[in-house]
Coordinates of C-alpha atoms and ligand atoms in Angstrom, one line a residue:
M1 CA 0.2 -0.1 0.0
N2 CA 1.5 3.3 -1.1
N3 CA 1.0 5.5 2.0
K4 CA 3.3 8.4 0.7
Y5 CA 2.3 12.0 0.3
K6 CA 1.4 13.0 -2.9
I7 CA 2.6 15.9 -4.3
L8 CA 1.0 17.6 -7.5
V9 CA 3.7 19.5 -9.0
I10 CA 2.7 22.5 -12.1
E11 CA 4.8 23.5 -14.1
D12 CA 6.2 23.8 -18.1
D13 CA 9.5 23.9 -17.9
V14 CA 10.9 20.5 -18.1
N15 CA 13.6 21.0 -16.0
I16 CA 12.2 22.8 -13.3
R17 CA 9.9 19.9 -13.6
T18 CA 12.1 17.3 -13.6
L19 CA 14.4 18.9 -10.5
V20 CA 11.7 19.4 -8.5
S21 CA 9.9 15.8 -8.9
T22 CA 13.5 13.8 -8.7
M23 CA 13.9 16.1 -5.1
L24 CA 11.0 14.9 -4.1
E25 CA 10.7 10.9 -5.0
A26 CA 14.6 11.5 -3.7
N27 CA 13.0 12.2 -0.4
G28 CA 10.5 10.1 -0.1
Y29 CA 7.1 11.9 -1.1
Q30 CA 5.0 10.8 -4.8
A31 CA 5.2 13.3 -7.5
I32 CA 2.7 14.0 -9.8
L33 CA 3.3 16.4 -12.8
A34 CA 1.4 18.5 -14.9
E35 CA 2.5 20.6 -17.6
T36 CA -0.7 23.0 -17.7
C37 CA -3.8 24.5 -16.0
S38 CA -6.3 22.1 -17.5
A39 CA -4.1 19.1 -16.8
A40 CA -3.8 19.9 -13.6
R41 CA -7.5 20.0 -13.0
I42 CA -7.9 16.9 -14.2
M43 CA -4.6 15.2 -12.1
Y44 CA -6.0 17.5 -8.8
D45 CA -9.4 16.0 -9.2
S46 CA -8.5 12.3 -10.2
Y47 CA -5.4 12.4 -7.4
V48 CA -6.7 14.6 -4.7
P49 CA -3.4 15.1 -3.4
D50 CA -1.8 16.4 -0.5
L51 CA 0.1 18.9 -1.7
I52 CA 0.4 21.4 -4.8
I53 CA 3.6 23.4 -5.9
L54 CA 2.4 25.6 -8.5
D55 CA 3.7 28.0 -11.2
L56 CA 2.1 30.9 -12.1
G57 CA 3.4 31.1 -15.6
L58 CA 2.0 28.1 -17.9
P59 CA 0.8 28.1 -21.5
D60 CA -2.7 27.7 -21.0
A61 CA -3.7 29.6 -18.1
D62 CA -2.4 31.7 -15.5
G63 CA -1.7 29.8 -12.6
M64 CA -3.8 32.2 -9.9
E65 CA -6.4 30.4 -11.7
L66 CA -5.9 27.2 -10.5
L67 CA -5.0 28.7 -7.0
K68 CA -8.9 30.0 -7.1
Y69 CA -10.1 26.5 -8.9
V70 CA -8.7 24.1 -5.7
R71 CA -9.5 27.2 -2.7
C72 CA -13.2 26.7 -4.3
A73 CA -13.1 22.9 -3.2
S74 CA -10.2 22.3 -0.7
L75 CA -8.2 23.7 1.7
T76 CA -4.8 21.5 0.2
P77 CA -2.1 23.3 1.3
I78 CA -0.5 25.4 -2.4
I79 CA 3.2 26.3 -2.8
V80 CA 3.3 28.6 -5.4
L81 CA 6.7 28.1 -7.2
S82 CA 7.4 31.7 -9.2
A83 CA 9.8 34.0 -11.2
R84 CA 7.7 36.7 -10.6
T85 CA 9.5 38.3 -7.2
D86 CA 7.2 41.8 -7.2
E87 CA 5.6 42.1 -3.7
R88 CA 1.8 42.4 -5.7
D89 CA 1.9 39.0 -7.0
K90 CA 2.9 37.6 -3.7
V91 CA 0.0 39.4 -1.9
L92 CA -2.1 38.5 -4.7
A93 CA -1.5 34.5 -4.6
L94 CA -1.7 34.1 -0.6
D95 CA -4.9 36.5 -0.6
L96 CA -6.5 33.9 -3.1
G97 CA -4.9 31.3 -0.5
A98 CA -1.6 30.0 -1.0
N99 CA -0.1 28.6 1.8
D100 CA 3.4 30.0 0.8
Y101 CA 5.4 31.5 -1.9
V102 CA 8.8 30.6 -3.3
T103 CA 10.7 32.8 -5.7
K104 CA 12.5 31.1 -8.2
P105 CA 15.4 30.1 -8.5
F106 CA 15.3 28.6 -5.3
G107 CA 17.5 26.2 -3.3
E108 CA 16.3 22.4 -2.5
G109 CA 16.5 22.6 1.3
E110 CA 14.5 26.1 1.1
L111 CA 11.9 24.1 -1.0
L112 CA 11.6 20.9 1.1
A113 CA 11.3 23.1 4.3
R114 CA 8.1 24.9 2.7
V115 CA 6.7 21.2 1.8
R116 CA 7.3 19.9 4.9
A117 CA 6.1 23.1 7.2
S118 CA 3.0 23.3 4.8
L119 CA 1.9 19.4 5.3
R120 CA 2.6 20.4 9.2
N121 CA 0.6 23.4 8.8
S122 CA -2.3 21.6 7.0
R123 CA -2.7 18.3 9.8
H124 CA -3.0 20.8 12.3
S125 CA -5.6 22.9 10.7
S126 CA -7.3 20.1 9.7
D127 CA -8.3 20.0 13.4
E128 CA -10.3 23.4 13.2
G129 CA -13.5 23.9 14.7
R130 CA -11.5 22.6 18.1
L131 CA -10.8 25.4 20.7
P132 CA -6.9 26.2 20.2
G133 CA -6.3 24.8 23.6
G134 CA -3.5 23.2 25.3
R135 CA -0.4 24.4 24.2
F136 CA 1.9 25.0 20.9
S137 CA 6.0 24.3 20.6
L138 CA 8.3 25.2 18.1
G139 CA 11.7 24.9 19.8
D140 CA 12.1 26.4 22.8
L141 CA 9.4 28.8 22.7
I142 CA 5.6 27.5 24.3
I143 CA 2.1 28.9 24.2
D144 CA -0.3 27.7 26.5
Y145 CA -3.1 28.8 25.0
D146 CA -5.6 28.7 28.0
A147 CA -3.1 30.4 29.9
R148 CA -2.4 33.0 27.4
R149 CA 1.1 32.6 28.5
V150 CA 4.7 32.5 26.8
F151 CA 8.1 30.8 27.6
L152 CA 11.2 30.5 25.7
C153 CA 13.4 27.8 27.5
D154 CA 11.3 27.3 30.4
S155 CA 11.1 31.1 31.6
E156 CA 8.2 33.3 30.5
I157 CA 7.7 36.1 28.2
K158 CA 5.7 39.1 28.8
L159 CA 3.7 39.6 26.2
T160 CA 0.9 42.6 25.9
Q161 CA -2.7 41.7 24.6
T162 CA -1.8 42.7 21.6
E163 CA 1.4 40.6 21.3
Y164 CA 0.2 37.8 22.7
N165 CA -2.5 38.0 19.8
I166 CA -0.3 38.2 17.0
L167 CA 2.2 35.6 18.3
A168 CA -0.9 33.2 18.9
Y169 CA -2.7 33.6 15.3
L170 CA 1.2 32.9 13.9
S171 CA 1.3 29.9 16.2
E172 CA -2.2 28.8 14.9
H173 CA -0.7 28.8 11.2
C174 CA 2.8 28.1 11.5
G175 CA 4.3 27.1 8.4
K176 CA 2.2 29.2 6.7
M177 CA 2.2 32.2 5.5
L178 CA 0.5 35.3 6.2
T179 CA 0.1 38.4 4.8
Y180 CA -0.2 42.2 6.5
S181 CA -3.6 42.0 5.8
A182 CA -4.6 39.0 6.9
I183 CA -2.9 39.6 10.4
I184 CA -4.1 42.4 10.8
K185 CA -7.8 41.3 10.0
A186 CA -7.1 38.9 12.3
V187 CA -5.9 40.8 15.7
W188 CA -7.8 43.8 14.8
G189 CA -10.6 43.4 12.7
G190 CA -9.7 46.4 10.7
H191 CA -9.0 47.4 7.7
T192 CA -5.5 47.5 5.9
E193 CA -4.1 51.2 6.0
E194 CA -0.5 52.4 6.1
G195 CA -1.2 53.0 9.8
S196 CA -2.0 49.5 10.9
I197 CA 1.0 48.3 8.7
K198 CA 2.9 50.4 10.5
K199 CA 1.8 49.5 13.9
L200 CA 2.2 45.7 13.0
Q201 CA 5.4 46.2 12.4
V202 CA 6.2 48.4 16.0
N203 CA 4.3 45.2 17.6
M204 CA 6.3 42.4 15.7
A205 CA 9.5 44.2 16.6
N206 CA 8.7 44.1 20.3
I207 CA 7.8 40.3 19.9
R208 CA 10.9 39.4 17.9
K209 CA 13.1 41.4 20.3
K210 CA 11.1 39.7 23.3
L211 CA 11.9 36.4 22.2
G212 CA 15.6 37.8 21.7
I213 CA 15.5 37.2 18.2
K214 CA 18.3 39.1 16.8
P215 CA 17.6 41.9 13.6
G216 CA 17.5 40.0 10.5
E217 CA 17.6 36.9 12.3
A218 CA 15.1 33.9 10.7
K219 CA 14.2 32.4 14.3
Y220 CA 10.6 31.8 14.8
I221 CA 8.6 34.2 13.1
I222 CA 10.3 34.8 9.4
N223 CA 9.4 38.0 7.6
E224 CA 9.1 38.6 4.0
L225 CA 9.4 42.3 2.9
G226 CA 6.3 44.2 2.1
V227 CA 4.6 40.6 2.1
G228 CA 4.1 39.2 5.5
Y229 CA 5.1 36.8 8.5
R230 CA 5.6 33.3 8.7
M231 CA 6.7 31.6 11.7
D232 CA 8.6 28.6 11.5
G233 CA 11.3 27.1 12.9
Ligands
CA301 CA1 6.8 28.7 -16.3

């Protein structure tokens, strides 16, 4: 019986398609391949993959169309793998429901780490509906959701209500890249304005400082400039 994770790779460039599928197969995943949006729809419907790696520049349609198609049907994690580096493309893809965005050229280790994080995240959110009780842990960081307390290496980190709400929201979506507007909406319930992004950045800087993360260090909270934040080890 085949119980490997099935990953649908949608990519028209044969070199990248081969590279990604070889890398996935070598790491214990089953790769299913599609070169076009229309082939991808058929593959998606018939294989029900556990994760999708999606190129945006496809011959028959924009990959964003496939993103919308899948999101109408399911929460299957989607990692966009694209040569488009513009912040607006990243934000659009994430707002349409992509879990993460990796730009080409990419490092194999980096892509595999994002795959693992997205699969972890989807297993976590399959418990949706359950109250976020219990605990969250990532490395030395522990969040006690019931008590709304945060610990690092067993000592308590004192956060403000807002700082806690931001950190808890990121942890509930660990591994997923969240846009500024998604975080602001979850924490303040308001619209995305320049002022609220500033407010978010100030709070995030304080959280990072309290967690002992040095400027520029990619630990616990990863900042994608101009796009958003992702919690990860
Ligand atoms: Ca392409």
